[in-house]
C-alpha cells in the first residue's frame, strides 16, 4: 500500500475516526490489451528480483542493489515505479532484519552474513505497473529467520489460493491471517496490499487480516491486485524512523514480506510477477 494511504489509515485509527471508505465503483478491471502490458511489467519485475536474489552477497550495499535494479528496469524498456513516487529516492525498497518496509538504499548500508533482506520493487511498462517483493536469506541465516520467511511466503500463497472470481477480499485476508497466527507470528496491520494497474496503488485495499472497516469486495475477472503479507516475529507494532520512510518493529523483532502482482481469473489467478 502507498505510504500516504497507509499513514491516513494509521491516523484515522488513532483518532477513532472512520477509516477511508473504499468505493466498489472505483475498482477497475483490465482489458486484454491492458493485461499484455501488465504481464510485461510483471516479467520485468520478476526478472530483476530473480537477478538480485542470485547476486546478493555479504559486503554489498543496498545502494549496489538499487543501481542494478534501476539499470535493468530501464534496459528492458520500463521505468522504476518507486523512484520519485511521493518523493521516494530509489528504485527499490531494501529493508533489513527488523526493518519492515520502505528501507531507503544507501552506500552506507552494508549487507552482512545472516541478514534477512526484503527487496521490493516495481516497474512501469507503457503506462502499467508491476510490483513484487522477496525476502532473501543472506549467507548463514538463523533457523528462526528462515522459518519466518518461509511462513510469510506460505501465507502469500495461501492468500493467492483464494484469489478467484466470486471470492472476496476477506477470503484472502482470512487465509493469510490464519496461517500466520497458527505459527505464532503477527500480521502487520499498518500496511496492506492494493489494486494496481495504471497507478502503482489503486483500490481496493487487500488486507492481510479480517476487518469490517471496508467493504468486502467480491472479486471479478480482470481485477489486478498486489497481495503482500508482512509478518513480524514479535508484536505487530511498528514505527517510522526520522527519514520519514523506513518502518521498523517497535520490539526490534525480525520482519518478513513476500508479494506478487496477480490478475483475477474465473478459476483462480495468474501471477504476473512469477519468477519461474
PDB file of C-alpha atoms in Angstrom:
ATOM      1  CA  UNK A   1       0.000   0.000   0.000  1.00  0.00           C
ATOM      2  CA  UNK A   2       1.215   3.508  -0.671  1.00  0.00           C
ATOM      3  CA  UNK A   3       2.737   5.410   2.213  1.00  0.00           C
ATOM      4  CA  UNK A   4       0.240   8.266   2.157  1.00  0.00           C
ATOM      5  CA  UNK A   5      -2.802   5.991   2.271  1.00  0.00           C
ATOM      6  CA  UNK A   6      -1.199   3.886   4.992  1.00  0.00           C
ATOM      7  CA  UNK A   7      -0.473   6.991   7.073  1.00  0.00           C
ATOM      8  CA  UNK A   8      -4.088   8.105   6.692  1.00  0.00           C
ATOM      9  CA  UNK A   9      -5.281   4.725   7.899  1.00  0.00           C
ATOM     10  CA  UNK A  10      -2.999   4.903  10.932  1.00  0.00           C
ATOM     11  CA  UNK A  11      -4.062   8.444  11.766  1.00  0.00           C
ATOM     12  CA  UNK A  12      -7.762   7.683  11.448  1.00  0.00           C
ATOM     13  CA  UNK A  13      -7.391   4.647  13.676  1.00  0.00           C
ATOM     14  CA  UNK A  14      -5.514   6.668  16.258  1.00  0.00           C
ATOM     15  CA  UNK A  15      -8.164   9.369  16.403  1.00  0.00           C
ATOM     16  CA  UNK A  16     -11.062   6.938  16.345  1.00  0.00           C
ATOM     17  CA  UNK A  17     -12.488   8.485  13.184  1.00  0.00           C
ATOM     18  CA  UNK A  18     -13.812   6.274  10.356  1.00  0.00           C
ATOM     19  CA  UNK A  19     -11.207   4.746   8.087  1.00  0.00           C
ATOM     20  CA  UNK A  20     -11.007   5.692   4.430  1.00  0.00           C
ATOM     21  CA  UNK A  21     -14.042   4.453   2.518  1.00  0.00           C
ATOM     22  CA  UNK A  22     -13.493   2.218  -0.454  1.00  0.00           C
ATOM     23  CA  UNK A  23     -15.730   2.525  -3.498  1.00  0.00           C
ATOM     24  CA  UNK A  24     -16.742  -0.583  -5.418  1.00  0.00           C
ATOM     25  CA  UNK A  25     -17.161   1.629  -8.472  1.00  0.00           C
ATOM     26  CA  UNK A  26     -13.539   2.774  -8.233  1.00  0.00           C
ATOM     27  CA  UNK A  27     -12.168  -0.728  -8.810  1.00  0.00           C
ATOM     28  CA  UNK A  28     -11.074  -1.195 -12.403  1.00  0.00           C
ATOM     29  CA  UNK A  29     -10.972  -4.428 -14.365  1.00  0.00           C
ATOM     30  CA  UNK A  30      -8.297  -4.607 -17.046  1.00  0.00           C
ATOM     31  CA  UNK A  31      -8.847  -5.287 -20.727  1.00  0.00           C
ATOM     32  CA  UNK A  32      -6.905  -7.899 -22.667  1.00  0.00           C
ATOM     33  CA  UNK A  33      -4.792  -5.086 -24.121  1.00  0.00           C
ATOM     34  CA  UNK A  34      -4.083  -3.704 -20.646  1.00  0.00           C
ATOM     35  CA  UNK A  35      -3.055  -7.125 -19.416  1.00  0.00           C
ATOM     36  CA  UNK A  36      -0.484  -7.554 -22.183  1.00  0.00           C
ATOM     37  CA  UNK A  37       1.309  -4.518 -20.776  1.00  0.00           C
ATOM     38  CA  UNK A  38       0.852  -5.604 -17.173  1.00  0.00           C
ATOM     39  CA  UNK A  39       2.278  -9.026 -17.946  1.00  0.00           C
ATOM     40  CA  UNK A  40       5.371  -7.391 -19.411  1.00  0.00           C
ATOM     41  CA  UNK A  41       5.714  -5.094 -16.401  1.00  0.00           C
ATOM     42  CA  UNK A  42       5.399  -8.150 -14.168  1.00  0.00           C
ATOM     43  CA  UNK A  43       8.030 -10.085 -16.138  1.00  0.00           C
ATOM     44  CA  UNK A  44      10.449  -7.183 -15.794  1.00  0.00           C
ATOM     45  CA  UNK A  45       9.932  -7.001 -12.039  1.00  0.00           C
ATOM     46  CA  UNK A  46      10.284 -10.771 -11.702  1.00  0.00           C
ATOM     47  CA  UNK A  47      13.492 -10.775 -13.760  1.00  0.00           C
ATOM     48  CA  UNK A  48      15.067  -8.021 -11.668  1.00  0.00           C
ATOM     49  CA  UNK A  49      14.184  -9.686  -8.373  1.00  0.00           C
ATOM     50  CA  UNK A  50      15.455 -13.065  -9.553  1.00  0.00           C
ATOM     51  CA  UNK A  51      18.748 -11.453 -10.550  1.00  0.00           C
ATOM     52  CA  UNK A  52      19.062  -9.697  -7.199  1.00  0.00           C
ATOM     53  CA  UNK A  53      18.351 -12.929  -5.324  1.00  0.00           C
ATOM     54  CA  UNK A  54      21.184 -14.587  -7.247  1.00  0.00           C
ATOM     55  CA  UNK A  55      23.766 -11.807  -6.985  1.00  0.00           C
ATOM     56  CA  UNK A  56      23.298 -10.518  -3.428  1.00  0.00           C
ATOM     57  CA  UNK A  57      26.126 -11.383  -1.043  1.00  0.00           C
ATOM     58  CA  UNK A  58      27.686 -10.065   2.158  1.00  0.00           C
ATOM     59  CA  UNK A  59      29.753  -6.925   1.649  1.00  0.00           C
ATOM     60  CA  UNK A  60      27.499  -5.333  -0.935  1.00  0.00           C
ATOM     61  CA  UNK A  61      25.498  -2.255  -0.093  1.00  0.00           C
ATOM     62  CA  UNK A  62      21.796  -1.754  -0.582  1.00  0.00           C
ATOM     63  CA  UNK A  63      22.725   1.052  -2.995  1.00  0.00           C
ATOM     64  CA  UNK A  64      24.514  -1.535  -5.161  1.00  0.00           C
ATOM     65  CA  UNK A  65      21.271  -3.489  -5.469  1.00  0.00           C
ATOM     66  CA  UNK A  66      19.310  -0.351  -6.218  1.00  0.00           C
ATOM     67  CA  UNK A  67      21.697   0.616  -9.022  1.00  0.00           C
ATOM     68  CA  UNK A  68      21.367  -2.848 -10.551  1.00  0.00           C
ATOM     69  CA  UNK A  69      17.575  -2.734 -10.369  1.00  0.00           C
ATOM     70  CA  UNK A  70      17.276   0.676 -11.987  1.00  0.00           C
ATOM     71  CA  UNK A  71      19.699  -0.166 -14.788  1.00  0.00           C
ATOM     72  CA  UNK A  72      17.924  -3.437 -15.599  1.00  0.00           C
ATOM     73  CA  UNK A  73      14.395  -1.991 -15.425  1.00  0.00           C
ATOM     74  CA  UNK A  74      15.341   0.762 -17.858  1.00  0.00           C
ATOM     75  CA  UNK A  75      17.250  -1.646 -20.125  1.00  0.00           C
ATOM     76  CA  UNK A  76      14.087  -3.722 -20.500  1.00  0.00           C
ATOM     77  CA  UNK A  77      12.081  -0.730 -21.666  1.00  0.00           C
ATOM     78  CA  UNK A  78      10.357   0.262 -18.438  1.00  0.00           C
ATOM     79  CA  UNK A  79      10.819   2.896 -15.751  1.00  0.00           C
ATOM     80  CA  UNK A  80      11.151   2.280 -11.995  1.00  0.00           C
ATOM     81  CA  UNK A  81       7.755   2.661 -10.362  1.00  0.00           C
ATOM     82  CA  UNK A  82       9.144   3.608  -6.967  1.00  0.00           C
ATOM     83  CA  UNK A  83      11.720   6.243  -7.862  1.00  0.00           C
ATOM     84  CA  UNK A  84      10.222   9.662  -7.196  1.00  0.00           C
ATOM     85  CA  UNK A  85       6.914   8.181  -6.008  1.00  0.00           C
ATOM     86  CA  UNK A  86       5.726  10.554  -3.278  1.00  0.00           C
ATOM     87  CA  UNK A  87       9.374  11.604  -3.031  1.00  0.00           C
ATOM     88  CA  UNK A  88      10.914   8.152  -2.534  1.00  0.00           C
ATOM     89  CA  UNK A  89      14.531   8.443  -3.746  1.00  0.00           C
ATOM     90  CA  UNK A  90      15.262   4.954  -5.087  1.00  0.00           C
ATOM     91  CA  UNK A  91      14.096   2.150  -7.378  1.00  0.00           C
ATOM     92  CA  UNK A  92      13.862  -0.488  -4.658  1.00  0.00           C
ATOM     93  CA  UNK A  93      12.933  -0.627  -1.017  1.00  0.00           C
ATOM     94  CA  UNK A  94      15.666  -2.521   0.839  1.00  0.00           C
ATOM     95  CA  UNK A  95      14.654  -3.398   4.399  1.00  0.00           C
ATOM     96  CA  UNK A  96      16.948  -5.459   6.626  1.00  0.00           C
ATOM     97  CA  UNK A  97      16.112  -7.583   9.676  1.00  0.00           C
ATOM     98  CA  UNK A  98      13.789  -5.542  11.930  1.00  0.00           C
ATOM     99  CA  UNK A  99      13.083  -3.040   9.154  1.00  0.00           C
ATOM    100  CA  UNK A 100       9.554  -3.785   7.999  1.00  0.00           C
ATOM    101  CA  UNK A 101       9.071  -1.768   4.788  1.00  0.00           C
ATOM    102  CA  UNK A 102      10.328   1.249   2.808  1.00  0.00           C
ATOM    103  CA  UNK A 103      14.026   0.956   3.666  1.00  0.00           C
ATOM    104  CA  UNK A 104      15.987   3.516   1.639  1.00  0.00           C
ATOM    105  CA  UNK A 105      19.029   2.097  -0.206  1.00  0.00           C
ATOM    106  CA  UNK A 106      22.332   3.612   0.915  1.00  0.00           C
ATOM    107  CA  UNK A 107      26.036   3.178   0.243  1.00  0.00           C
ATOM    108  CA  UNK A 108      26.448   3.205   3.998  1.00  0.00           C
ATOM    109  CA  UNK A 109      24.159   0.218   4.499  1.00  0.00           C
ATOM    110  CA  UNK A 110      26.342  -2.863   4.100  1.00  0.00           C
ATOM    111  CA  UNK A 111      24.641  -6.245   3.754  1.00  0.00           C
ATOM    112  CA  UNK A 112      26.053  -8.756   6.209  1.00  0.00           C
ATOM    113  CA  UNK A 113      26.112 -12.519   6.564  1.00  0.00           C
ATOM    114  CA  UNK A 114      22.978 -13.636   8.397  1.00  0.00           C
ATOM    115  CA  UNK A 115      20.807 -10.686   7.335  1.00  0.00           C
ATOM    116  CA  UNK A 116      17.175 -11.116   6.390  1.00  0.00           C
ATOM    117  CA  UNK A 117      16.806  -8.718   3.453  1.00  0.00           C
ATOM    118  CA  UNK A 118      13.485  -7.625   1.951  1.00  0.00           C
ATOM    119  CA  UNK A 119      13.705  -6.221  -1.583  1.00  0.00           C
ATOM    120  CA  UNK A 120      10.561  -4.634  -3.005  1.00  0.00           C
ATOM    121  CA  UNK A 121      10.479  -3.100  -6.483  1.00  0.00           C
ATOM    122  CA  UNK A 122       8.133  -2.048  -9.252  1.00  0.00           C
ATOM    123  CA  UNK A 123       8.314  -1.315 -12.967  1.00  0.00           C
ATOM    124  CA  UNK A 124       6.046   0.696 -15.226  1.00  0.00           C
ATOM    125  CA  UNK A 125       5.805  -0.561 -18.806  1.00  0.00           C
ATOM    126  CA  UNK A 126       3.851   1.549 -21.313  1.00  0.00           C
ATOM    127  CA  UNK A 127       1.759   3.042 -18.522  1.00  0.00           C
ATOM    128  CA  UNK A 128       1.075  -0.080 -16.450  1.00  0.00           C
ATOM    129  CA  UNK A 129       2.781  -1.205 -13.244  1.00  0.00           C
ATOM    130  CA  UNK A 130       4.030  -4.450 -11.747  1.00  0.00           C
ATOM    131  CA  UNK A 131       5.037  -4.765  -8.076  1.00  0.00           C
ATOM    132  CA  UNK A 132       6.669  -7.574  -6.107  1.00  0.00           C
ATOM    133  CA  UNK A 133       8.741  -8.226  -3.000  1.00  0.00           C
ATOM    134  CA  UNK A 134      11.033 -11.053  -1.907  1.00  0.00           C
ATOM    135  CA  UNK A 135      12.748 -11.870   1.368  1.00  0.00           C
ATOM    136  CA  UNK A 136      16.333 -13.010   0.920  1.00  0.00           C
ATOM    137  CA  UNK A 137      18.311 -15.008   3.481  1.00  0.00           C
ATOM    138  CA  UNK A 138      21.863 -13.700   3.098  1.00  0.00           C
ATOM    139  CA  UNK A 139      24.547 -16.258   3.842  1.00  0.00           C
ATOM    140  CA  UNK A 140      24.213 -18.242   7.075  1.00  0.00           C
ATOM    141  CA  UNK A 141      20.825 -17.140   8.373  1.00  0.00           C
ATOM    142  CA  UNK A 142      19.375 -18.386  11.654  1.00  0.00           C
ATOM    143  CA  UNK A 143      16.724 -21.093  11.625  1.00  0.00           C
ATOM    144  CA  UNK A 144      14.303 -18.640  13.232  1.00  0.00           C
ATOM    145  CA  UNK A 145      14.778 -16.134  10.407  1.00  0.00           C
ATOM    146  CA  UNK A 146      14.416 -18.827   7.747  1.00  0.00           C
ATOM    147  CA  UNK A 147      11.195 -20.063   9.372  1.00  0.00           C
ATOM    148  CA  UNK A 148       9.732 -16.541   9.478  1.00  0.00           C
ATOM    149  CA  UNK A 149      10.454 -16.023   5.779  1.00  0.00           C
ATOM    150  CA  UNK A 150       9.077 -19.439   4.880  1.00  0.00           C
ATOM    151  CA  UNK A 151       5.820 -18.814   6.734  1.00  0.00           C
ATOM    152  CA  UNK A 152       5.498 -15.392   5.080  1.00  0.00           C
ATOM    153  CA  UNK A 153       5.840 -16.991   1.638  1.00  0.00           C
ATOM    154  CA  UNK A 154       3.384 -19.729   2.581  1.00  0.00           C
ATOM    155  CA  UNK A 155       0.937 -17.062   3.796  1.00  0.00           C
ATOM    156  CA  UNK A 156       1.203 -15.302   0.442  1.00  0.00           C
ATOM    157  CA  UNK A 157       0.454 -18.499  -1.433  1.00  0.00           C
ATOM    158  CA  UNK A 158      -2.453 -19.317   0.900  1.00  0.00           C
ATOM    159  CA  UNK A 159      -3.845 -15.874   0.138  1.00  0.00           C
ATOM    160  CA  UNK A 160      -3.360 -16.289  -3.609  1.00  0.00           C
ATOM    161  CA  UNK A 161      -5.179 -19.636  -3.469  1.00  0.00           C
ATOM    162  CA  UNK A 162      -8.279 -17.623  -2.508  1.00  0.00           C
ATOM    163  CA  UNK A 163      -7.980 -15.214  -5.441  1.00  0.00           C
ATOM    164  CA  UNK A 164     -10.657 -16.213  -7.918  1.00  0.00           C
ATOM    165  CA  UNK A 165     -13.817 -14.712  -9.356  1.00  0.00           C
ATOM    166  CA  UNK A 166     -16.642 -14.868  -6.819  1.00  0.00           C
ATOM    167  CA  UNK A 167     -14.421 -14.933  -3.739  1.00  0.00           C
ATOM    168  CA  UNK A 168     -13.970 -11.850  -1.592  1.00  0.00           C
ATOM    169  CA  UNK A 169     -11.173  -9.775  -0.123  1.00  0.00           C
ATOM    170  CA  UNK A 170     -11.852 -11.279   3.299  1.00  0.00           C
ATOM    171  CA  UNK A 171     -11.297 -14.757   1.869  1.00  0.00           C
ATOM    172  CA  UNK A 172      -7.748 -13.630   1.080  1.00  0.00           C
ATOM    173  CA  UNK A 173      -7.318 -11.888   4.427  1.00  0.00           C
ATOM    174  CA  UNK A 174      -8.589 -14.818   6.448  1.00  0.00           C
ATOM    175  CA  UNK A 175      -6.342 -17.331   4.713  1.00  0.00           C
ATOM    176  CA  UNK A 176      -3.286 -15.143   5.338  1.00  0.00           C
ATOM    177  CA  UNK A 177      -4.158 -14.341   8.955  1.00  0.00           C
ATOM    178  CA  UNK A 178      -4.969 -17.921   9.915  1.00  0.00           C
ATOM    179  CA  UNK A 179      -1.700 -19.264   8.526  1.00  0.00           C
ATOM    180  CA  UNK A 180       0.422 -16.529  10.115  1.00  0.00           C
ATOM    181  CA  UNK A 181      -1.152 -16.752  13.536  1.00  0.00           C
ATOM    182  CA  UNK A 182      -1.115 -20.551  13.565  1.00  0.00           C
ATOM    183  CA  UNK A 183       2.680 -20.266  13.548  1.00  0.00           C
ATOM    184  CA  UNK A 184       2.793 -17.712  16.357  1.00  0.00           C
ATOM    185  CA  UNK A 185       3.635 -14.649  14.260  1.00  0.00           C
ATOM    186  CA  UNK A 186       1.917 -11.272  13.991  1.00  0.00           C
ATOM    187  CA  UNK A 187       0.379  -9.763  10.856  1.00  0.00           C
ATOM    188  CA  UNK A 188       1.460  -6.149  10.390  1.00  0.00           C
ATOM    189  CA  UNK A 189      -1.824  -4.234  10.207  1.00  0.00           C
ATOM    190  CA  UNK A 190      -0.493  -0.785   9.279  1.00  0.00           C
ATOM    191  CA  UNK A 191       0.253  -1.766   5.660  1.00  0.00           C
ATOM    192  CA  UNK A 192      -1.771  -3.760   3.172  1.00  0.00           C
ATOM    193  CA  UNK A 193      -1.797  -4.966  -0.394  1.00  0.00           C
ATOM    194  CA  UNK A 194      -3.602  -2.966  -3.060  1.00  0.00           C
ATOM    195  CA  UNK A 195      -5.043  -2.768  -6.516  1.00  0.00           C
ATOM    196  CA  UNK A 196      -2.541  -1.981  -9.248  1.00  0.00           C
ATOM    197  CA  UNK A 197      -2.587  -1.009 -12.913  1.00  0.00           C
ATOM    198  CA  UNK A 198      -2.291   2.436 -14.457  1.00  0.00           C
ATOM    199  CA  UNK A 199      -1.405   3.592 -10.950  1.00  0.00           C
ATOM    200  CA  UNK A 200       1.038   1.876  -8.642  1.00  0.00           C
ATOM    201  CA  UNK A 201      -1.593   1.896  -5.890  1.00  0.00           C
ATOM    202  CA  UNK A 202      -5.281   1.631  -6.697  1.00  0.00           C
ATOM    203  CA  UNK A 203      -8.426   0.407  -4.998  1.00  0.00           C
ATOM    204  CA  UNK A 204      -9.091  -1.998  -3.416  1.00  0.00           C
ATOM    205  CA  UNK A 205      -7.009  -2.338  -0.261  1.00  0.00           C
ATOM    206  CA  UNK A 206      -6.063  -6.003   0.131  1.00  0.00           C
ATOM    207  CA  UNK A 207      -5.935  -6.629   3.863  1.00  0.00           C
ATOM    208  CA  UNK A 208      -3.959  -9.449   5.450  1.00  0.00           C
ATOM    209  CA  UNK A 209      -6.308  -9.738   8.426  1.00  0.00           C
ATOM    210  CA  UNK A 210     -10.058  -9.839   8.879  1.00  0.00           C
ATOM    211  CA  UNK A 211     -11.638  -6.400   9.152  1.00  0.00           C
ATOM    212  CA  UNK A 212     -15.066  -4.855   8.701  1.00  0.00           C
ATOM    213  CA  UNK A 213     -13.683  -1.342   8.243  1.00  0.00           C
ATOM    214  CA  UNK A 214     -14.012  -1.530   4.451  1.00  0.00           C
ATOM    215  CA  UNK A 215     -16.499  -3.234   2.078  1.00  0.00           C
ATOM    216  CA  UNK A 216     -15.860  -6.925   1.499  1.00  0.00           C
ATOM    217  CA  UNK A 217     -15.409  -6.595  -2.253  1.00  0.00           C
ATOM    218  CA  UNK A 218     -16.259  -9.602  -4.418  1.00  0.00           C
ATOM    219  CA  UNK A 219     -13.529 -10.374  -6.955  1.00  0.00           C
ATOM    220  CA  UNK A 220     -14.182 -10.162 -10.689  1.00  0.00           C
ATOM    221  CA  UNK A 221     -12.159 -11.424 -13.667  1.00  0.00           C
ATOM    222  CA  UNK A 222      -9.672  -8.819 -14.834  1.00  0.00           C
ATOM    223  CA  UNK A 223      -9.097  -7.210 -11.437  1.00  0.00           C
ATOM    224  CA  UNK A 224      -5.368  -6.833 -10.757  1.00  0.00           C
ATOM    225  CA  UNK A 225      -4.066  -6.976  -7.200  1.00  0.00           C
ATOM    226  CA  UNK A 226      -0.787  -6.807  -5.329  1.00  0.00           C
ATOM    227  CA  UNK A 227      -1.047  -9.242  -2.423  1.00  0.00           C
ATOM    228  CA  UNK A 228       1.679  -8.749   0.183  1.00  0.00           C
ATOM    229  CA  UNK A 229       1.615 -10.309   3.656  1.00  0.00           C
ATOM    230  CA  UNK A 230       4.044  -8.692   6.122  1.00  0.00           C
ATOM    231  CA  UNK A 231       4.880 -10.709   9.251  1.00  0.00           C
ATOM    232  CA  UNK A 232       6.711  -9.850  12.458  1.00  0.00           C
ATOM    233  CA  UNK A 233       8.314 -12.467  14.657  1.00  0.00           C
ATOM    234  CA  UNK A 234       7.264 -10.433  17.711  1.00  0.00           C
ATOM    235  CA  UNK A 235       4.471  -7.899  18.081  1.00  0.00           C
ATOM    236  CA  UNK A 236       2.708  -6.179  15.180  1.00  0.00           C
ATOM    237  CA  UNK A 237       3.516  -2.654  16.344  1.00  0.00           C
ATOM    238  CA  UNK A 238       5.801  -0.571  14.092  1.00  0.00           C
ATOM    239  CA  UNK A 239       7.256   2.929  13.968  1.00  0.00           C
ATOM    240  CA  UNK A 240       8.710   5.145  11.246  1.00  0.00           C
ATOM    241  CA  UNK A 241      12.296   6.395  11.512  1.00  0.00           C
ATOM    242  CA  UNK A 242      13.344  10.031  11.145  1.00  0.00           C
ATOM    243  CA  UNK A 243      13.992   9.605   7.423  1.00  0.00           C
ATOM    244  CA  UNK A 244      10.218   9.574   7.031  1.00  0.00           C
ATOM    245  CA  UNK A 245      10.197   6.248   5.179  1.00  0.00           C
ATOM    246  CA  UNK A 246      11.891   3.358   6.938  1.00  0.00           C
ATOM    247  CA  UNK A 247       9.458   1.424   9.145  1.00  0.00           C
ATOM    248  CA  UNK A 248      10.836  -0.806  11.911  1.00  0.00           C
ATOM    249  CA  UNK A 249       9.371  -3.135  14.519  1.00  0.00           C
ATOM    250  CA  UNK A 250       8.989  -1.471  17.903  1.00  0.00           C
ATOM    251  CA  UNK A 251      10.245  -4.550  19.739  1.00  0.00           C
ATOM    252  CA  UNK A 252      13.241  -4.988  17.365  1.00  0.00           C
ATOM    253  CA  UNK A 253      11.943  -8.379  16.193  1.00  0.00           C
ATOM    254  CA  UNK A 254      12.547  -9.662  12.675  1.00  0.00           C
ATOM    255  CA  UNK A 255      10.108  -8.952   9.850  1.00  0.00           C
ATOM    256  CA  UNK A 256       9.499 -10.713   6.520  1.00  0.00           C
ATOM    257  CA  UNK A 257       7.459  -9.903   3.426  1.00  0.00           C
ATOM    258  CA  UNK A 258       6.579 -11.548   0.116  1.00  0.00           C
ATOM    259  CA  UNK A 259       4.441 -10.015  -2.627  1.00  0.00           C
ATOM    260  CA  UNK A 260       3.082 -10.832  -6.073  1.00  0.00           C
ATOM    261  CA  UNK A 261       1.023  -8.918  -8.614  1.00  0.00           C
ATOM    262  CA  UNK A 262      -1.823 -11.095  -9.913  1.00  0.00           C
ATOM    263  CA  UNK A 263      -4.827 -10.903 -12.201  1.00  0.00           C
ATOM    264  CA  UNK A 264      -8.116 -12.464 -11.118  1.00  0.00           C
ATOM    265  CA  UNK A 265      -9.465 -15.169 -13.446  1.00  0.00           C
ATOM    266  CA  UNK A 266     -12.658 -17.227 -13.365  1.00  0.00           C
ATOM    267  CA  UNK A 267     -10.803 -20.251 -11.995  1.00  0.00           C
ATOM    268  CA  UNK A 268      -8.136 -18.577  -9.846  1.00  0.00           C
ATOM    269  CA  UNK A 269      -5.418 -16.097 -10.636  1.00  0.00           C
ATOM    270  CA  UNK A 270      -2.399 -15.619 -12.887  1.00  0.00           C
ATOM    271  CA  UNK A 271       0.768 -14.497 -11.105  1.00  0.00           C
ATOM    272  CA  UNK A 272       2.175 -11.715 -13.282  1.00  0.00           C
ATOM    273  CA  UNK A 273       5.414 -11.450 -11.251  1.00  0.00           C
ATOM    274  CA  UNK A 274       6.175 -15.175 -11.208  1.00  0.00           C
ATOM    275  CA  UNK A 275       9.978 -15.627 -11.129  1.00  0.00           C
ATOM    276  CA  UNK A 276       9.988 -19.146 -12.612  1.00  0.00           C
TER     277      UNK A 276
END
